[in-house]
Structure formats: structure tokens, C-alpha cells
């Protein structure tokens, strides 16, 4: 079954190993470059709308920063899934970067034999990592300020 928002044929496209993090191999499909570029372009367009009083150059810079922050948050999300999988004893084997999202690859011999709590905690790891990053950003915002936080 093809994961949501993955349009590439994950089985046939070549994969390039990027690195190993927390014991999980990270691979990229040839289309993985699309995600950060798309995030940056959309963030620049959003900055053009949300910051009408800023100069054109400032809008571009703000958009690039926001786009890169989205990329970082997406990576944190994947790391959350990795850590939660390890925590419940059913770790991820690989993380695959596709054009629009990261895909968690598990090598469960029989996924239906795993207790439901394993699936729940593995799936919650990413959102919990994002919530933690958001709370940390709010804390930093109260101390430092700045709309980027």
C-alpha cells in the first residue's frame, strides 16, 4: 500500500543512503530535494502576504528562514517516530525522504501481531516531538521574543 502523499514508486526508485541516526538508516529518493524547495517557496509567498510592511528582501529572507524551520520541524517529527519506536521495543528500520514527506519503514514480520499500544506510541512519537519543540519555542519566545520563534 502506498503511503499518503507519496507519489513516487518507493520500490523501484533508487535510494541513496544519507546517514544513520539513532541506529536508523536515512535514505533519500531522487525527488527528496522537492520538499525543502517547496517549503521555502511556500514560506516566501506566505511572508509576502503576512509582512506587507517589510522590504522585498526582508520578505524573501523571512520566507527562507520559515521554510528552513519547516524542514527542521519535519526532521524532528521523524526523530520523534524513531525514538518512540525504540521506546516501545519495535524500532524503525529506515526513514525514507520522498518528495513531499518522510516515510517510516518498519520491518515488522507481522505488524498485526504487535499490540495496539506499539502502533499508538510509534505514531504519537512524531507529533509529541513537534509539541515539545513548539513548547520550547514558546518558552524561548517569552525570554527572547521575535516572530521566528
Tab-separated table of N, CA and C in Angstrom:
chain	number	residue	atom	x	y	z
A	1	UNK	N	0.842	-1.177	0.000
A	1	UNK	CA	0.000	0.000	0.000
A	1	UNK	C	0.893	1.248	0.000
A	2	UNK	N	0.565	2.182	-0.857
A	2	UNK	CA	1.339	3.409	-0.999
A	2	UNK	C	0.991	4.387	0.135
A	3	UNK	N	1.991	4.926	0.835
A	3	UNK	CA	1.699	5.890	1.905
A	3	UNK	C	1.069	7.169	1.351
A	4	UNK	N	0.315	7.829	2.206
A	4	UNK	CA	-0.341	9.082	1.866
A	4	UNK	C	0.688	10.134	1.444
A	5	UNK	N	0.399	10.860	0.383
A	5	UNK	CA	1.235	11.929	-0.161
A	5	UNK	C	2.601	11.462	-0.667
A	6	UNK	N	2.717	10.193	-0.989
A	6	UNK	CA	3.932	9.682	-1.623
A	6	UNK	C	3.531	9.239	-3.023
A	7	UNK	N	4.035	9.965	-4.014
A	7	UNK	CA	3.645	9.710	-5.395
A	7	UNK	C	4.695	8.902	-6.156
A	8	UNK	N	5.868	8.781	-5.570
A	8	UNK	CA	6.936	8.013	-6.200
A	8	UNK	C	6.699	6.516	-5.965
A	9	UNK	N	7.260	5.717	-6.853
A	9	UNK	CA	7.258	4.267	-6.646
A	9	UNK	C	8.454	3.961	-5.743
A	10	UNK	N	8.188	3.777	-4.472
A	10	UNK	CA	9.269	3.617	-3.490
A	10	UNK	C	10.070	2.340	-3.720
A	11	UNK	N	9.471	1.344	-4.325
A	11	UNK	CA	10.167	0.077	-4.547
A	11	UNK	C	11.119	0.151	-5.736
A	12	UNK	N	10.761	0.939	-6.731
A	12	UNK	CA	11.553	0.972	-7.964
A	12	UNK	C	12.553	2.110	-8.041
A	13	UNK	N	12.282	3.203	-7.338
A	13	UNK	CA	13.202	4.345	-7.407
A	13	UNK	C	14.473	4.035	-6.630
A	14	UNK	N	15.599	4.478	-7.139
A	14	UNK	CA	16.852	4.252	-6.401
A	14	UNK	C	16.869	5.070	-5.110
A	15	UNK	N	17.513	4.519	-4.116
A	15	UNK	CA	17.658	5.201	-2.826
A	15	UNK	C	19.120	5.474	-2.572
A	16	UNK	N	19.378	6.604	-1.993
A	16	UNK	CA	20.747	6.941	-1.596
A	16	UNK	C	20.774	7.039	-0.075
A	17	UNK	N	21.687	6.286	0.533
A	17	UNK	CA	21.815	6.350	1.989
A	17	UNK	C	22.503	7.657	2.356
A	18	UNK	N	21.880	8.395	3.262
A	18	UNK	CA	22.428	9.666	3.706
A	18	UNK	C	23.293	9.502	4.954
A	19	UNK	N	22.754	8.833	5.972
A	19	UNK	CA	23.459	8.649	7.239
A	19	UNK	C	22.639	7.699	8.105
A	20	UNK	N	23.170	7.399	9.281
A	20	UNK	CA	22.462	6.604	10.286
A	20	UNK	C	22.328	7.467	11.535
A	21	UNK	N	21.124	7.535	12.079
A	21	UNK	CA	20.856	8.343	13.264
A	21	UNK	C	20.042	7.504	14.241
A	22	UNK	N	20.524	7.363	15.468
A	22	UNK	CA	19.871	6.546	16.487
A	22	UNK	C	19.658	5.113	15.999
A	23	UNK	N	20.595	4.617	15.212
A	23	UNK	CA	20.513	3.249	14.714
A	23	UNK	C	19.582	3.054	13.539
A	24	UNK	N	19.050	4.126	12.986
A	24	UNK	CA	18.116	4.050	11.855
A	24	UNK	C	18.783	4.672	10.634
A	25	UNK	N	18.769	3.923	9.527
A	25	UNK	CA	19.320	4.438	8.272
A	25	UNK	C	18.342	5.435	7.652
A	26	UNK	N	18.888	6.546	7.180
A	26	UNK	CA	18.098	7.567	6.488
A	26	UNK	C	18.463	7.508	5.012
A	27	UNK	N	17.448	7.343	4.172
A	27	UNK	CA	17.627	7.267	2.728
A	27	UNK	C	16.856	8.398	2.066
A	28	UNK	N	17.285	8.750	0.865
A	28	UNK	CA	16.583	9.764	0.083
A	28	UNK	C	16.311	9.223	-1.311
A	29	UNK	N	15.108	9.488	-1.785
A	29	UNK	CA	14.787	9.221	-3.180
A	29	UNK	C	15.319	10.387	-4.014
A	30	UNK	N	15.487	10.218	-5.312
A	30	UNK	CA	15.986	11.326	-6.140
A	30	UNK	C	15.100	12.576	-6.092
A	31	UNK	N	13.851	12.415	-5.672
A	31	UNK	CA	12.920	13.544	-5.610
A	31	UNK	C	12.905	14.243	-4.254
A	32	UNK	N	13.738	13.829	-3.319
A	32	UNK	CA	13.713	14.376	-1.953
A	32	UNK	C	14.022	15.875	-1.913
A	33	UNK	N	14.704	16.392	-2.902
A	33	UNK	CA	15.042	17.821	-2.935
A	33	UNK	C	13.788	18.696	-3.048
A	34	UNK	N	12.681	18.122	-3.522
A	34	UNK	CA	11.461	18.905	-3.748
A	34	UNK	C	10.905	19.451	-2.435
A	35	UNK	N	10.943	18.655	-1.371
A	35	UNK	CA	10.340	19.083	-0.108
A	35	UNK	C	10.929	20.395	0.420
A	36	UNK	N	12.246	20.504	0.618
A	36	UNK	CA	12.747	21.775	1.152
A	36	UNK	C	12.520	22.954	0.202
A	37	UNK	N	12.641	22.723	-1.087
A	37	UNK	CA	12.413	23.811	-2.046
A	37	UNK	C	10.954	24.261	-1.990
A	38	UNK	N	10.033	23.310	-1.926
A	38	UNK	CA	8.617	23.639	-1.841
A	38	UNK	C	8.307	24.384	-0.545
A	39	UNK	N	8.866	23.919	0.577
A	39	UNK	CA	8.654	24.613	1.851
A	39	UNK	C	9.151	26.048	1.785
A	40	UNK	N	10.302	26.261	1.183
A	40	UNK	CA	10.868	27.611	1.107
A	40	UNK	C	10.027	28.496	0.187
A	41	UNK	N	9.628	27.988	-0.964
A	41	UNK	CA	8.806	28.786	-1.895
A	41	UNK	C	7.479	29.170	-1.254
A	42	UNK	N	6.805	28.198	-0.627
A	42	UNK	CA	5.527	28.499	0.019
A	42	UNK	C	5.702	29.481	1.175
A	43	UNK	N	6.800	29.358	1.901
A	43	UNK	CA	7.053	30.276	3.014
A	43	UNK	C	7.349	31.688	2.526
A	44	UNK	N	8.043	31.809	1.406
A	44	UNK	CA	8.283	33.137	0.826
A	44	UNK	C	6.961	33.770	0.404
A	45	UNK	N	6.108	32.986	-0.241
A	45	UNK	CA	4.796	33.512	-0.650
A	45	UNK	C	3.983	33.939	0.569
A	46	UNK	N	4.035	33.150	1.624
A	46	UNK	CA	3.323	33.499	2.842
A	46	UNK	C	3.897	34.758	3.476
A	47	UNK	N	5.216	34.902	3.464
A	47	UNK	CA	5.853	36.102	4.017
A	47	UNK	C	5.440	37.339	3.219
A	48	UNK	N	5.261	37.190	1.917
A	48	UNK	CA	4.818	38.316	1.083
A	48	UNK	C	3.436	38.807	1.537
A	49	UNK	N	2.597	37.868	1.976
A	49	UNK	CA	1.244	38.221	2.408
A	49	UNK	C	1.235	38.729	3.850
A	50	UNK	N	1.956	38.054	4.732
A	50	UNK	CA	1.863	38.344	6.162
A	50	UNK	C	2.694	39.537	6.624
A	51	UNK	N	3.672	39.930	5.841
A	51	UNK	CA	4.555	41.030	6.244
A	51	UNK	C	4.572	42.128	5.180
A	52	UNK	N	3.428	42.785	4.970
A	52	UNK	CA	3.352	43.791	3.898
A	52	UNK	C	4.244	45.004	4.130
A	53	UNK	N	4.599	45.297	5.369
A	53	UNK	CA	5.399	46.485	5.663
A	53	UNK	C	6.899	46.247	5.540
A	54	UNK	N	7.305	44.997	5.395
A	54	UNK	CA	8.730	44.677	5.262
A	54	UNK	C	9.196	44.933	3.829
A	55	UNK	N	10.492	45.150	3.675
A	55	UNK	CA	11.048	45.313	2.328
A	55	UNK	C	10.996	43.976	1.595
A	56	UNK	N	11.149	44.025	0.283
A	56	UNK	CA	11.098	42.802	-0.517
A	56	UNK	C	12.187	41.821	-0.079
A	57	UNK	N	13.381	42.327	0.151
A	57	UNK	CA	14.488	41.472	0.580
A	57	UNK	C	14.220	40.832	1.937
A	58	UNK	N	13.624	41.618	2.858
A	58	UNK	CA	13.301	41.082	4.179
A	58	UNK	C	12.250	39.983	4.064
A	59	UNK	N	11.283	40.164	3.175
A	59	UNK	CA	10.257	39.138	2.972
A	59	UNK	C	10.873	37.842	2.452
A	60	UNK	N	11.816	37.989	1.538
A	60	UNK	CA	12.494	36.792	0.997
A	60	UNK	C	13.265	36.096	2.113
A	61	UNK	N	14.004	36.868	2.906
A	61	UNK	CA	14.792	36.287	3.991
A	61	UNK	C	13.895	35.613	5.033
A	62	UNK	N	12.819	36.275	5.416
A	62	UNK	CA	11.879	35.689	6.380
A	62	UNK	C	11.300	34.392	5.810
A	63	UNK	N	10.932	34.402	4.541
A	63	UNK	CA	10.391	33.204	3.913
A	63	UNK	C	11.383	32.055	3.892
A	64	UNK	N	12.636	32.352	3.595
A	64	UNK	CA	13.664	31.302	3.588
A	64	UNK	C	13.842	30.731	4.990
A	65	UNK	N	13.874	31.606	5.992
A	65	UNK	CA	14.036	31.138	7.375
A	65	UNK	C	12.855	30.263	7.788
A	66	UNK	N	11.634	30.713	7.490
A	66	UNK	CA	10.454	29.907	7.824
A	66	UNK	C	10.470	28.569	7.085
A	67	UNK	N	10.852	28.587	5.823
A	67	UNK	CA	10.923	27.341	5.053
A	67	UNK	C	11.918	26.367	5.651
A	68	UNK	N	13.078	26.881	6.045
A	68	UNK	CA	14.086	26.020	6.672
A	68	UNK	C	13.612	25.511	8.033
A	69	UNK	N	12.869	26.340	8.763
A	69	UNK	CA	12.306	25.887	10.038
A	69	UNK	C	11.314	24.746	9.818
A	70	UNK	N	10.526	24.822	8.754
A	70	UNK	CA	9.605	23.728	8.440
A	70	UNK	C	10.360	22.438	8.148
A	71	UNK	N	11.477	22.555	7.456
A	71	UNK	CA	12.301	21.374	7.177
A	71	UNK	C	12.817	20.789	8.494
A	72	UNK	N	13.321	21.638	9.378
A	72	UNK	CA	13.841	21.177	10.674
A	72	UNK	C	12.730	20.504	11.479
A	73	UNK	N	11.549	21.110	11.505
A	73	UNK	CA	10.429	20.538	12.256
A	73	UNK	C	10.038	19.182	11.676
A	74	UNK	N	10.091	19.038	10.369
A	74	UNK	CA	9.773	17.756	9.743
A	74	UNK	C	10.795	16.689	10.150
A	75	UNK	N	12.070	17.072	10.222
A	75	UNK	CA	13.107	16.140	10.661
A	75	UNK	C	12.906	15.774	12.130
A	76	UNK	N	12.557	16.746	12.964
A	76	UNK	CA	12.274	16.462	14.374
A	76	UNK	C	11.106	15.489	14.508
A	77	UNK	N	10.120	15.649	13.652
A	77	UNK	CA	8.964	14.758	13.640
A	77	UNK	C	9.421	13.311	13.393
A	78	UNK	N	10.274	13.132	12.400
A	78	UNK	CA	10.784	11.788	12.098
A	78	UNK	C	11.615	11.233	13.252
A	79	UNK	N	12.423	12.081	13.863
A	79	UNK	CA	13.227	11.644	15.010
A	79	UNK	C	12.312	11.210	16.153
A	80	UNK	N	11.193	11.915	16.332
A	80	UNK	CA	10.223	11.515	17.350
A	80	UNK	C	9.681	10.119	17.097
A	81	UNK	N	9.391	9.811	15.831
A	81	UNK	CA	8.924	8.458	15.498
A	81	UNK	C	10.017	7.418	15.772
A	82	UNK	N	11.249	7.761	15.460
A	82	UNK	CA	12.363	6.838	15.711
A	82	UNK	C	12.472	6.534	17.207
A	83	UNK	N	12.470	7.581	18.024
A	83	UNK	CA	12.648	7.393	19.466
A	83	UNK	C	11.469	6.664	20.090
A	84	UNK	N	10.261	6.965	19.646
A	84	UNK	CA	9.104	6.277	20.225
A	84	UNK	C	9.080	4.808	19.821
A	85	UNK	N	9.518	4.494	18.604
A	85	UNK	CA	9.607	3.095	18.188
A	85	UNK	C	10.603	2.323	19.032
A	86	UNK	N	11.724	2.947	19.327
A	86	UNK	CA	12.722	2.302	20.194
A	86	UNK	C	12.155	2.118	21.603
A	87	UNK	N	11.429	3.107	22.075
A	87	UNK	CA	10.884	3.085	23.432
A	87	UNK	C	9.910	1.920	23.627
A	88	UNK	N	9.088	1.628	22.608
A	88	UNK	CA	8.099	0.544	22.743
A	88	UNK	C	8.657	-0.799	22.287
A	89	UNK	N	9.921	-0.843	21.900
A	89	UNK	CA	10.545	-2.110	21.533
A	89	UNK	C	10.249	-2.594	20.130
A	90	UNK	N	9.794	-1.705	19.266
A	90	UNK	CA	9.537	-2.062	17.868
A	90	UNK	C	10.111	-0.951	16.990
A	91	UNK	N	11.449	-0.895	16.891
A	91	UNK	CA	12.098	0.249	16.238
A	91	UNK	C	11.889	0.306	14.732
A	92	UNK	N	12.055	1.503	14.232
A	92	UNK	CA	12.014	1.768	12.795
A	92	UNK	C	13.300	1.232	12.176
A	93	UNK	N	13.206	0.662	10.981
A	93	UNK	CA	14.410	0.189	10.291
A	93	UNK	C	15.037	1.281	9.442
A	94	UNK	N	14.199	2.106	8.830
A	94	UNK	CA	14.737	3.159	7.961
A	94	UNK	C	13.744	4.304	7.869
A	95	UNK	N	14.266	5.473	7.546
A	95	UNK	CA	13.452	6.647	7.268
A	95	UNK	C	13.770	7.061	5.836
A	96	UNK	N	12.740	7.188	5.029
A	96	UNK	CA	12.907	7.471	3.608
A	96	UNK	C	12.384	8.860	3.289
A	97	UNK	N	13.245	9.710	2.731
A	97	UNK	CA	12.841	11.051	2.338
A	97	UNK	C	12.335	11.003	0.912
A	98	UNK	N	11.051	11.320	0.761
A	98	UNK	CA	10.423	11.365	-0.556
A	98	UNK	C	10.198	12.834	-0.925
A	99	UNK	N	9.478	13.079	-2.004
A	99	UNK	CA	9.300	14.448	-2.489
A	99	UNK	C	8.505	15.321	-1.529
A	100	UNK	N	7.487	14.768	-0.890
A	100	UNK	CA	6.613	15.593	-0.066
A	100	UNK	C	6.622	15.252	1.411
A	101	UNK	N	7.249	14.143	1.785
A	101	UNK	CA	7.235	13.770	3.191
A	101	UNK	C	8.268	12.696	3.474
A	102	UNK	N	8.457	12.424	4.757
A	102	UNK	CA	9.318	11.321	5.180
A	102	UNK	C	8.434	10.094	5.381
A	103	UNK	N	8.974	8.927	5.076
A	103	UNK	CA	8.228	7.678	5.231
A	103	UNK	C	8.973	6.812	6.235
A	104	UNK	N	8.260	6.388	7.269
A	104	UNK	CA	8.834	5.492	8.277
A	104	UNK	C	8.735	4.069	7.755
A	105	UNK	N	9.856	3.379	7.710
A	105	UNK	CA	9.867	1.996	7.232
A	105	UNK	C	10.168	1.066	8.405
A	106	UNK	N	9.231	0.154	8.643
A	106	UNK	CA	9.363	-0.817	9.718
A	106	UNK	C	9.501	-2.196	9.102
A	107	UNK	N	10.263	-3.040	9.757
A	107	UNK	CA	10.477	-4.400	9.264
A	107	UNK	C	9.790	-5.389	10.201
A	108	UNK	N	8.528	-5.105	10.499
A	108	UNK	CA	7.769	-5.990	11.369
A	108	UNK	C	7.350	-7.223	10.568
A	109	UNK	N	7.722	-8.437	11.030
A	109	UNK	CA	7.336	-9.639	10.293
A	109	UNK	C	5.817	-9.755	10.176
A	110	UNK	N	5.097	-9.432	11.234
A	110	UNK	CA	3.638	-9.471	11.218
A	110	UNK	C	3.127	-8.272	12.015
A	111	UNK	N	2.902	-7.119	11.339
A	111	UNK	CA	2.501	-5.905	12.062
A	111	UNK	C	1.217	-6.090	12.871
A	112	UNK	N	0.329	-6.955	12.398
A	112	UNK	CA	-0.932	-7.150	13.118
A	112	UNK	C	-0.737	-7.932	14.412
A	113	UNK	N	0.393	-8.614	14.552
A	113	UNK	CA	0.672	-9.356	15.783
A	113	UNK	C	1.172	-8.442	16.893
A	114	UNK	N	1.603	-7.245	16.524
A	114	UNK	CA	2.075	-6.300	17.543
A	114	UNK	C	0.881	-5.769	18.344
A	115	UNK	N	1.067	-5.541	19.635
A	115	UNK	CA	-0.022	-4.962	20.420
A	115	UNK	C	-0.365	-3.564	19.907
A	116	UNK	N	-1.606	-3.182	20.058
A	116	UNK	CA	-2.047	-1.877	19.545
A	116	UNK	C	-1.286	-0.729	20.196
A	117	UNK	N	-0.843	-0.898	21.450
A	117	UNK	CA	-0.105	0.177	22.114
A	117	UNK	C	1.185	0.504	21.365
A	118	UNK	N	1.801	-0.504	20.731
A	118	UNK	CA	3.028	-0.278	19.960
A	118	UNK	C	2.737	0.661	18.797
A	119	UNK	N	1.664	0.392	18.061
A	119	UNK	CA	1.306	1.246	16.923
A	119	UNK	C	0.943	2.655	17.386
A	120	UNK	N	0.218	2.726	18.493
A	120	UNK	CA	-0.198	4.037	19.005
A	120	UNK	C	1.017	4.866	19.401
A	121	UNK	N	1.939	4.287	20.184
A	121	UNK	CA	3.092	5.053	20.631
A	121	UNK	C	4.053	5.389	19.499
A	122	UNK	N	4.214	4.441	18.546
A	122	UNK	CA	5.081	4.767	17.400
A	122	UNK	C	4.494	5.927	16.607
A	123	UNK	N	3.178	5.948	16.459
A	123	UNK	CA	2.562	7.026	15.680
A	123	UNK	C	2.555	8.352	16.439
A	124	UNK	N	2.494	8.304	17.761
A	124	UNK	CA	2.473	9.541	18.547
A	124	UNK	C	3.844	10.193	18.699
A	125	UNK	N	4.913	9.446	18.444
A	125	UNK	CA	6.261	9.984	18.641
A	125	UNK	C	6.526	11.256	17.862
A	126	UNK	N	6.135	11.304	16.600
A	126	UNK	CA	6.367	12.492	15.768
A	126	UNK	C	5.606	13.706	16.265
A	127	UNK	N	4.273	13.586	16.455
A	127	UNK	CA	3.532	14.746	16.967
A	127	UNK	C	4.006	15.201	18.349
A	128	UNK	N	4.367	14.251	19.217
A	128	UNK	CA	4.870	14.652	20.539
A	128	UNK	C	6.193	15.403	20.435
A	129	UNK	N	7.045	14.998	19.493
A	129	UNK	CA	8.301	15.725	19.270
A	129	UNK	C	8.011	17.149	18.794
A	130	UNK	N	7.016	17.300	17.913
A	130	UNK	CA	6.653	18.630	17.433
A	130	UNK	C	6.061	19.490	18.541
A	131	UNK	N	5.233	18.881	19.393
A	131	UNK	CA	4.663	19.628	20.515
A	131	UNK	C	5.783	20.072	21.462
A	132	UNK	N	6.729	19.182	21.738
A	132	UNK	CA	7.866	19.551	22.583
A	132	UNK	C	8.665	20.701	21.985
A	133	UNK	N	8.914	20.647	20.676
A	133	UNK	CA	9.644	21.735	20.011
A	133	UNK	C	8.841	23.029	20.065
A	134	UNK	N	7.526	22.931	19.920
A	134	UNK	CA	6.673	24.116	19.999
A	134	UNK	C	6.682	24.735	21.385
A	135	UNK	N	6.620	23.894	22.414
A	135	UNK	CA	6.660	24.409	23.782
A	135	UNK	C	8.003	25.060	24.091
A	136	UNK	N	9.081	24.451	23.608
A	136	UNK	CA	10.402	25.051	23.784
A	136	UNK	C	10.482	26.401	23.065
A	137	UNK	N	9.914	26.466	21.876
A	137	UNK	CA	9.898	27.733	21.129
A	137	UNK	C	9.098	28.801	21.876
A	138	UNK	N	7.967	28.407	22.449
A	138	UNK	CA	7.174	29.369	23.223
A	138	UNK	C	7.945	29.875	24.430
A	139	UNK	N	8.656	28.973	25.082
A	139	UNK	CA	9.476	29.370	26.226
A	139	UNK	C	10.555	30.352	25.785
A	140	UNK	N	11.247	30.037	24.712
A	140	UNK	CA	12.276	30.942	24.200
A	140	UNK	C	11.674	32.272	23.760
A	141	UNK	N	10.480	32.230	23.176
A	141	UNK	CA	9.810	33.454	22.735
A	141	UNK	C	9.523	34.376	23.926
A	142	UNK	N	9.109	33.793	25.056
A	142	UNK	CA	8.826	34.636	26.224
A	142	UNK	C	10.089	35.263	26.793
A	143	UNK	N	11.233	34.611	26.586
A	143	UNK	CA	12.502	35.132	27.097
A	143	UNK	C	13.157	36.076	26.084
A	144	UNK	N	13.196	35.658	24.825
A	144	UNK	CA	13.941	36.394	23.805
A	144	UNK	C	13.028	37.252	22.931
A	145	UNK	N	11.884	36.711	22.555
A	145	UNK	CA	10.976	37.408	21.650
A	145	UNK	C	11.324	37.080	20.201
A	146	UNK	N	10.662	37.722	19.285
A	146	UNK	CA	10.927	37.529	17.861
A	146	UNK	C	9.915	36.598	17.228
A	147	UNK	N	9.362	37.007	16.076
A	147	UNK	CA	8.287	36.230	15.449
A	147	UNK	C	8.772	34.894	14.877
A	148	UNK	N	10.062	34.735	14.647
A	148	UNK	CA	10.562	33.465	14.130
A	148	UNK	C	10.283	32.352	15.143
A	149	UNK	N	10.449	32.644	16.426
A	149	UNK	CA	10.150	31.635	17.451
A	149	UNK	C	8.662	31.398	17.532
